[in-house]
Coordinates of C-alpha atoms in Angstrom, one line a residue:
X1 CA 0.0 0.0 0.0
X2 CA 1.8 3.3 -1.2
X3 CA 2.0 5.8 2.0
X4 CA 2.4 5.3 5.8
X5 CA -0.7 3.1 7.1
X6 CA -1.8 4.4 10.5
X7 CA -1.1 2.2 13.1
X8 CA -3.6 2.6 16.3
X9 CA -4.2 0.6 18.8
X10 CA -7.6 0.0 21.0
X11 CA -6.2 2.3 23.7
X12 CA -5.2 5.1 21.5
X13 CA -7.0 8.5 21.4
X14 CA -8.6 8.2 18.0
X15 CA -8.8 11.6 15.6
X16 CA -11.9 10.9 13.5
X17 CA -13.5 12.6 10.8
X18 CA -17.6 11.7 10.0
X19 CA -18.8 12.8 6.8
X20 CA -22.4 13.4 6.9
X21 CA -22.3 13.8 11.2
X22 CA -25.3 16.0 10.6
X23 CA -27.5 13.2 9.4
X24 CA -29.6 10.6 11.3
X25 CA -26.4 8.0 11.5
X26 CA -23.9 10.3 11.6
X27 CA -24.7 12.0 14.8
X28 CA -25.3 8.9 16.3
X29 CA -21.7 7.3 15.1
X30 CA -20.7 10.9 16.5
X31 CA -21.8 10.2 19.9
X32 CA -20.5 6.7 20.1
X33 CA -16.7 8.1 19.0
X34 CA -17.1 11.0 21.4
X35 CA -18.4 8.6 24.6
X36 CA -15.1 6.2 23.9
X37 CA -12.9 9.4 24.3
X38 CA -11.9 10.0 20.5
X39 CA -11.6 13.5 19.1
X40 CA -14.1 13.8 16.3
X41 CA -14.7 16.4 13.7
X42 CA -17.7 16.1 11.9
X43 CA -18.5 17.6 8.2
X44 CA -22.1 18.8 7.1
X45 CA -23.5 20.6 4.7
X46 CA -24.0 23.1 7.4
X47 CA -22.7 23.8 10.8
X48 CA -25.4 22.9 13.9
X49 CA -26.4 25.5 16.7
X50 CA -23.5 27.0 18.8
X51 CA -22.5 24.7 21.1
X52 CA -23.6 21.3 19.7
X53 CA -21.2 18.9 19.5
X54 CA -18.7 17.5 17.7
X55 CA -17.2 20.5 16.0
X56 CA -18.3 20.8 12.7
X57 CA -17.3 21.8 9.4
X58 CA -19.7 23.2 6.7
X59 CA -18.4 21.8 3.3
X60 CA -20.3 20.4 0.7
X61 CA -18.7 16.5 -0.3
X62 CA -20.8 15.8 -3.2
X63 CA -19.0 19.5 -5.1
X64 CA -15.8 20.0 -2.9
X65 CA -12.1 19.0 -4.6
X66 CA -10.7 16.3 -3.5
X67 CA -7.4 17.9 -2.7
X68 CA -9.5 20.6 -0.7
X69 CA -11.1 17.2 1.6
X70 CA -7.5 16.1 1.7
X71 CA -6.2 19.1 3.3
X72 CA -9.2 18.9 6.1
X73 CA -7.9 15.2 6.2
X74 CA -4.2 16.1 6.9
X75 CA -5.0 19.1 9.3
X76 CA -7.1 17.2 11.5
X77 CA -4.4 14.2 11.4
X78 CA -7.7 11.4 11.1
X79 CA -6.8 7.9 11.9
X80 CA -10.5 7.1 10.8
X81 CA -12.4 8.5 8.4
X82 CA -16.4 7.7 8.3
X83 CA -18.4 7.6 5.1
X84 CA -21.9 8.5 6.8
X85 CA -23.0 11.6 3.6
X86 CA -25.2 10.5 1.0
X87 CA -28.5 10.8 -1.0
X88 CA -31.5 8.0 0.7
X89 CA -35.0 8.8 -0.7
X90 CA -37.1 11.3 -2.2
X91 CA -34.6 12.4 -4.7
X92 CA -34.1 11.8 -8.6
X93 CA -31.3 9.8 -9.9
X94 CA -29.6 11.8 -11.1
X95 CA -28.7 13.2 -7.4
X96 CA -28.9 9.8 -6.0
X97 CA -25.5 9.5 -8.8
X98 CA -24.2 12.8 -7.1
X99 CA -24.4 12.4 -3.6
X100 CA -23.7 8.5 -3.0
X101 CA -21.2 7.7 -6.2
X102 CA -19.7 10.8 -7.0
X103 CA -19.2 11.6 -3.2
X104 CA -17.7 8.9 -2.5
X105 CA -15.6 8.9 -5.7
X106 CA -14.2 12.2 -4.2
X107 CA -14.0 10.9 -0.8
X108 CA -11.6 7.8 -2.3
X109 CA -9.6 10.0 -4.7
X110 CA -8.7 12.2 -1.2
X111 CA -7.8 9.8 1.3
X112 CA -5.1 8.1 -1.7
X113 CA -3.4 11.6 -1.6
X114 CA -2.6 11.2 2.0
X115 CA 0.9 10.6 3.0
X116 CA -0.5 9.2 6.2
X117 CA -3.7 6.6 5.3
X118 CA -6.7 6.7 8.0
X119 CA -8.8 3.5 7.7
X120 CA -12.0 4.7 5.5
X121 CA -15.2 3.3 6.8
X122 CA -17.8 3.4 3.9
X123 CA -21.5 2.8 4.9
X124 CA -22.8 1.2 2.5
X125 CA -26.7 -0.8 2.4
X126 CA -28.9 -3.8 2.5
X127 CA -30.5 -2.3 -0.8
X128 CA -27.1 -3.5 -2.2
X129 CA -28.0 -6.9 -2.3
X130 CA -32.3 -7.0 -3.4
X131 CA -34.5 -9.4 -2.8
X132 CA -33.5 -12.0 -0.6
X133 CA -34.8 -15.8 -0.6
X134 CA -37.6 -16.4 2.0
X135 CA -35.9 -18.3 5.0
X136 CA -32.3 -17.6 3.6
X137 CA -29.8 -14.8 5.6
X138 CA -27.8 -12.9 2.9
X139 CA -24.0 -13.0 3.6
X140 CA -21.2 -10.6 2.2
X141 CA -20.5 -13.1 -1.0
X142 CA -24.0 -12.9 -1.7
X143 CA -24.0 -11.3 -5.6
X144 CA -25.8 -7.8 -5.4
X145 CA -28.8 -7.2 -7.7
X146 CA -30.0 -3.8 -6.4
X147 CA -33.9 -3.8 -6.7
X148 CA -33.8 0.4 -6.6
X149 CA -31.8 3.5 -8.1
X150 CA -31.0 3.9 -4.8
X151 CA -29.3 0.4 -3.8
X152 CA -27.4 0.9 -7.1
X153 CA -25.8 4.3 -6.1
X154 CA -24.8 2.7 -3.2
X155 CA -23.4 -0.2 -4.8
X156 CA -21.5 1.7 -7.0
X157 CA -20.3 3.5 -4.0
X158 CA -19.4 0.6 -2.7
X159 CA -17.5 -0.9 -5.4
X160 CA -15.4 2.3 -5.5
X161 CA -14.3 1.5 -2.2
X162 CA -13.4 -1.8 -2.3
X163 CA -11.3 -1.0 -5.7
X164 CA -9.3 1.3 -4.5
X165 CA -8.5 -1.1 -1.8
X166 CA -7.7 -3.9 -4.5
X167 CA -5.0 -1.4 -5.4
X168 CA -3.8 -0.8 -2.1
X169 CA -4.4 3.0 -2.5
X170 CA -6.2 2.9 1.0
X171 CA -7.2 1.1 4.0
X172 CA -10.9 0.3 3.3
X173 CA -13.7 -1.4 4.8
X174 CA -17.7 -1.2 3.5
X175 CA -20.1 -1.8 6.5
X176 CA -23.1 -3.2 5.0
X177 CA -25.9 -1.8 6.8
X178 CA -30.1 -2.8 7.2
X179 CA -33.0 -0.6 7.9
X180 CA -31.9 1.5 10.5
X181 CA -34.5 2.7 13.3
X182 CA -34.4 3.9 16.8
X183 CA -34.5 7.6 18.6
X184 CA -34.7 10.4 16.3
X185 CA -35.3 8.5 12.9
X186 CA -36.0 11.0 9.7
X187 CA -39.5 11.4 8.7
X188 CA -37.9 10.1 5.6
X189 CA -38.2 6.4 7.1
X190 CA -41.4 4.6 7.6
X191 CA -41.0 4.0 11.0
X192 CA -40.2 7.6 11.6
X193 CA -43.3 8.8 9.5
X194 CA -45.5 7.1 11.5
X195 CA -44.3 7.9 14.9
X196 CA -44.2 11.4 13.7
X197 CA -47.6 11.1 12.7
X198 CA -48.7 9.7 15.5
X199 CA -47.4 12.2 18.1
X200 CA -48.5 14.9 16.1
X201 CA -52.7 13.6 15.7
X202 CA -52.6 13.0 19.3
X203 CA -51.6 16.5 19.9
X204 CA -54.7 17.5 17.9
X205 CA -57.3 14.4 19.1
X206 CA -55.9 13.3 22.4
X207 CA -57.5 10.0 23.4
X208 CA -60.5 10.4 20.7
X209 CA -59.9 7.6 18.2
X210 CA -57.5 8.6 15.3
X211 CA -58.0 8.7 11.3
X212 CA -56.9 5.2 9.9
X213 CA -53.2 5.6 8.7
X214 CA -53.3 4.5 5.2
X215 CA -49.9 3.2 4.8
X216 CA -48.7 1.0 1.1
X217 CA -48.8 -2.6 1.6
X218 CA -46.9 -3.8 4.5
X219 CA -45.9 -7.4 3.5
X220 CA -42.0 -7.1 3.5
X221 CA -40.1 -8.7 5.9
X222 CA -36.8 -6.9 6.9
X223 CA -33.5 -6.6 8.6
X224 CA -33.5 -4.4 11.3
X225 CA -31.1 -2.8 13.1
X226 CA -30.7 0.0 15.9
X227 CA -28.8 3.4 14.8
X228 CA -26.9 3.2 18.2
X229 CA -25.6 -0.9 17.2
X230 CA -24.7 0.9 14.2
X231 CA -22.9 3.8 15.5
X232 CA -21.1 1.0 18.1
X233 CA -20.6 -1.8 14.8
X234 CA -18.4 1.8 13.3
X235 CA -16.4 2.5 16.1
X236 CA -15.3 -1.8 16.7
X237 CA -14.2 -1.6 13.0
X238 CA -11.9 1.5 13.8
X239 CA -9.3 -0.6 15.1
X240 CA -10.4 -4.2 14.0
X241 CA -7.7 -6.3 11.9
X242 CA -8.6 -7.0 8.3
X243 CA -6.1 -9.9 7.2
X244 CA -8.7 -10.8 4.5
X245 CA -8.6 -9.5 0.8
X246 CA -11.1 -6.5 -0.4
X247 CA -13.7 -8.9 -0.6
X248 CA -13.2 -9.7 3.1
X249 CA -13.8 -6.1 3.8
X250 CA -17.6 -5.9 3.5
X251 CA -19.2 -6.5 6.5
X252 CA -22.8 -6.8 7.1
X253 CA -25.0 -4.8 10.1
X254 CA -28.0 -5.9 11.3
X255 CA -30.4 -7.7 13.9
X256 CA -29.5 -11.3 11.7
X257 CA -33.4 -11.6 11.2
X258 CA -35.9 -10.7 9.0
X259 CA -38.7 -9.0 10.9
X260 CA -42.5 -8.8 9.8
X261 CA -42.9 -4.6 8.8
X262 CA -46.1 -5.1 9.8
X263 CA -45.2 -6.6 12.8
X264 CA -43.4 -3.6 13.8
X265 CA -46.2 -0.9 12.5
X266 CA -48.8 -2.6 15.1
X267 CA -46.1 -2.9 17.7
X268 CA -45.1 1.1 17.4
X269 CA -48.9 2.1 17.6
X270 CA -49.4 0.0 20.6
X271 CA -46.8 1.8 22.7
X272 CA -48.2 4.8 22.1
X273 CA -51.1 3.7 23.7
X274 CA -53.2 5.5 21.1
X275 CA -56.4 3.9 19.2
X276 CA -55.0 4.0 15.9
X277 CA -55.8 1.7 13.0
X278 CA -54.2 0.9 9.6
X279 CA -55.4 0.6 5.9
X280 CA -52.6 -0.7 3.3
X281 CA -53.4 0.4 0.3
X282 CA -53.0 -1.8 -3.1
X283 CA -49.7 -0.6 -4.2
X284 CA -49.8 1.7 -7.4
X285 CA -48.1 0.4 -10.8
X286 CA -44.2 1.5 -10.8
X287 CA -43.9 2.3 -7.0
X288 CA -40.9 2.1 -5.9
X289 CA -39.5 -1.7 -5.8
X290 CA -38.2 -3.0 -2.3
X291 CA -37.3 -6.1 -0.9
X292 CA -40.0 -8.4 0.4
X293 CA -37.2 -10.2 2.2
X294 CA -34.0 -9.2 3.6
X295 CA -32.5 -10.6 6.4
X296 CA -28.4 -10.5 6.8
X297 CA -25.9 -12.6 8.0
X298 CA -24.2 -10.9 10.6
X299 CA -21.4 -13.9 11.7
X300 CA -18.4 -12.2 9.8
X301 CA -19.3 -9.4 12.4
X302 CA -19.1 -11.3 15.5
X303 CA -15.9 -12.7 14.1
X304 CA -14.1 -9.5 12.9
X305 CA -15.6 -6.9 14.7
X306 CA -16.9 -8.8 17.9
X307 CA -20.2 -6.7 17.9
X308 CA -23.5 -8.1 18.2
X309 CA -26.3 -5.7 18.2
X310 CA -27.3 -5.2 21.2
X311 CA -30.8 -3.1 21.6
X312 CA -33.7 -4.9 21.7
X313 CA -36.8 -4.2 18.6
X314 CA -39.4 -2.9 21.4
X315 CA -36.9 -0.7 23.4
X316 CA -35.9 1.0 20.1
X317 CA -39.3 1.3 18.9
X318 CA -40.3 2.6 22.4
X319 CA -36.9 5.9 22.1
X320 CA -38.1 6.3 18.3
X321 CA -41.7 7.6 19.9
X322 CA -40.0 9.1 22.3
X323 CA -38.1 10.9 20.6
X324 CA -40.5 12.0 17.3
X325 CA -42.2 14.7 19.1

């Protein structure tokens, strides 16, 4: 590998930069660096309110050069960098392209310049893969056929990642993630739609009964996982050894079960004790393709990473209400 590979050990302050650490998984992979005792910078399109932490700077990663992400590289002397930016939903393609492939394109292209290589740890997604066999978990050698525009971004994200690494122009590792829930999803996520919702028409109703959510079919059965398993899963693979080759470095994050949706729609209305019922729709011809089943295999991260996820479904469904007011 051309350049000095940093060397850090488990009991070694960290210096991390989080691309992204304004979004829903990177604050939370924030915190979970900050509460080990590393020194994190984070990067957003814009800086929070005074006083919020980690420090952050504004820059723009989908337009910024890559010698200028580079220099913030160097200057902040990262020994891990964390790939949490990107586009998710409700955006065209054509910015999906921008903000996950391009992005991370950029984000590769920097980190090579470095005489001084930080480990880059790409998020990357269970969209990756597509649909799943019913009754089969999905493990990293699984062949990726993307069912979405947006599960091909990432894979092409991905890929960039994992070729660079091939050519030993840096130290990378793709973490594979599921569906991520827990306190303070995005609106942009079913679960944190309808926790949203539900706080909000209780505001409004109280304990009268509530206007039947009308939600698209809710048939899939899904991977899982809790934001703060996720933000632990990124600070294990800081320091974790990677012996394997570049197709050793994908590593998938999740609860290692597919869970009904469904399942989990009745059980967030019943802890919010509110008298709320739900109509699925017939699903319109070309909405948006998904998964029915996706469940991952998450032994190459006991193995590697020693992580395990650790929150349970209800108490993460319990700090996602909690939170969505």
């Amino acid at each position: 590998m051309h350049g000095e590979v940093r060397r850090v050990s488990q009991n070694d302050r960290l210096s991390v930069v989080v691309l992204g650490s304004g979004g829903f998984v990177g604050r939370h992979v924030c915190e979970a660096f900050t509460d080990r005792g590393a020194r994190v910078l984070g990067v957003a399109r814009s800086v929070p309110a005074p006083g919020t932490a980690p420090p952050t700077v504004p820059l723009d990663l989908s337009s910024a050069p890559p010698e200028k992400v580079a220099a913030l590289l160097r200057e902040h002397r990262a020994d891990t960098v964390v790939n949490a930016a990107g586009a998710v939903w409700g955006v065209t393609q054509e910015q999906l392209f921008q903000g996950n492939v391009e992005l991370t394109r950029n984000l590769v292209d920097a980190v090579s310049r470095l005489d001084r290589r930080p480990r880059l740890i790409h998020l990357g997604s269970v969209h990756e893969y597509g649909v799943g066999a019913p009754g089969a978990a999905l493990a990293e050698d699984h062949p990726p056929h993307p069912a979405n525009p947006y599960g091909r971004s990432k894979l092409l994200a991905t890929e960039a990642v994992l070729q660079a690494t091939r050519e030993q122009r840096l130290d990378g590792v793709v973490l594979r993630i599921a569906n991520v829930f827990g306190p303070h999803a995005p609106r942009g996520s079913l679960l944190g739609l309808i926790a949203a919702h539900l706080i909000a028409v209780a505001r409004h109703h109280g304990q009268q009964p509530m206007p039947a959510l009308r939600l698209s079919p809710l048939r899939a059965r899904r991977d899982f996982v809790d934001v703060r398993d996720v933000g632990a899963a990124v600070v294990a693979c800081a320091t974790a050894a990677f012996d394997e080759p570049a197709g050793g470095r994908i590593v998938n994050i999740g609860c290692g079960r597919a869970v009904s949706v469904r399942r989990l729609v009745d059980q967030l209305i019943a802890l919010s004790g509110l008298d709320a019922s739900v109509i699925e729709e017939h699903e319109a011809p070309g909405e948006r393709a998904g998964a029915q089943w996706q469940q991952v295999d998450i032994t190459r991260a006991r193995r590697l990473l020693h992580w395990y996820p650790r929150w349970p479904l209800k108490q993460s469904l319990r700090d996602l209400l909690e939170t969505a007011g």
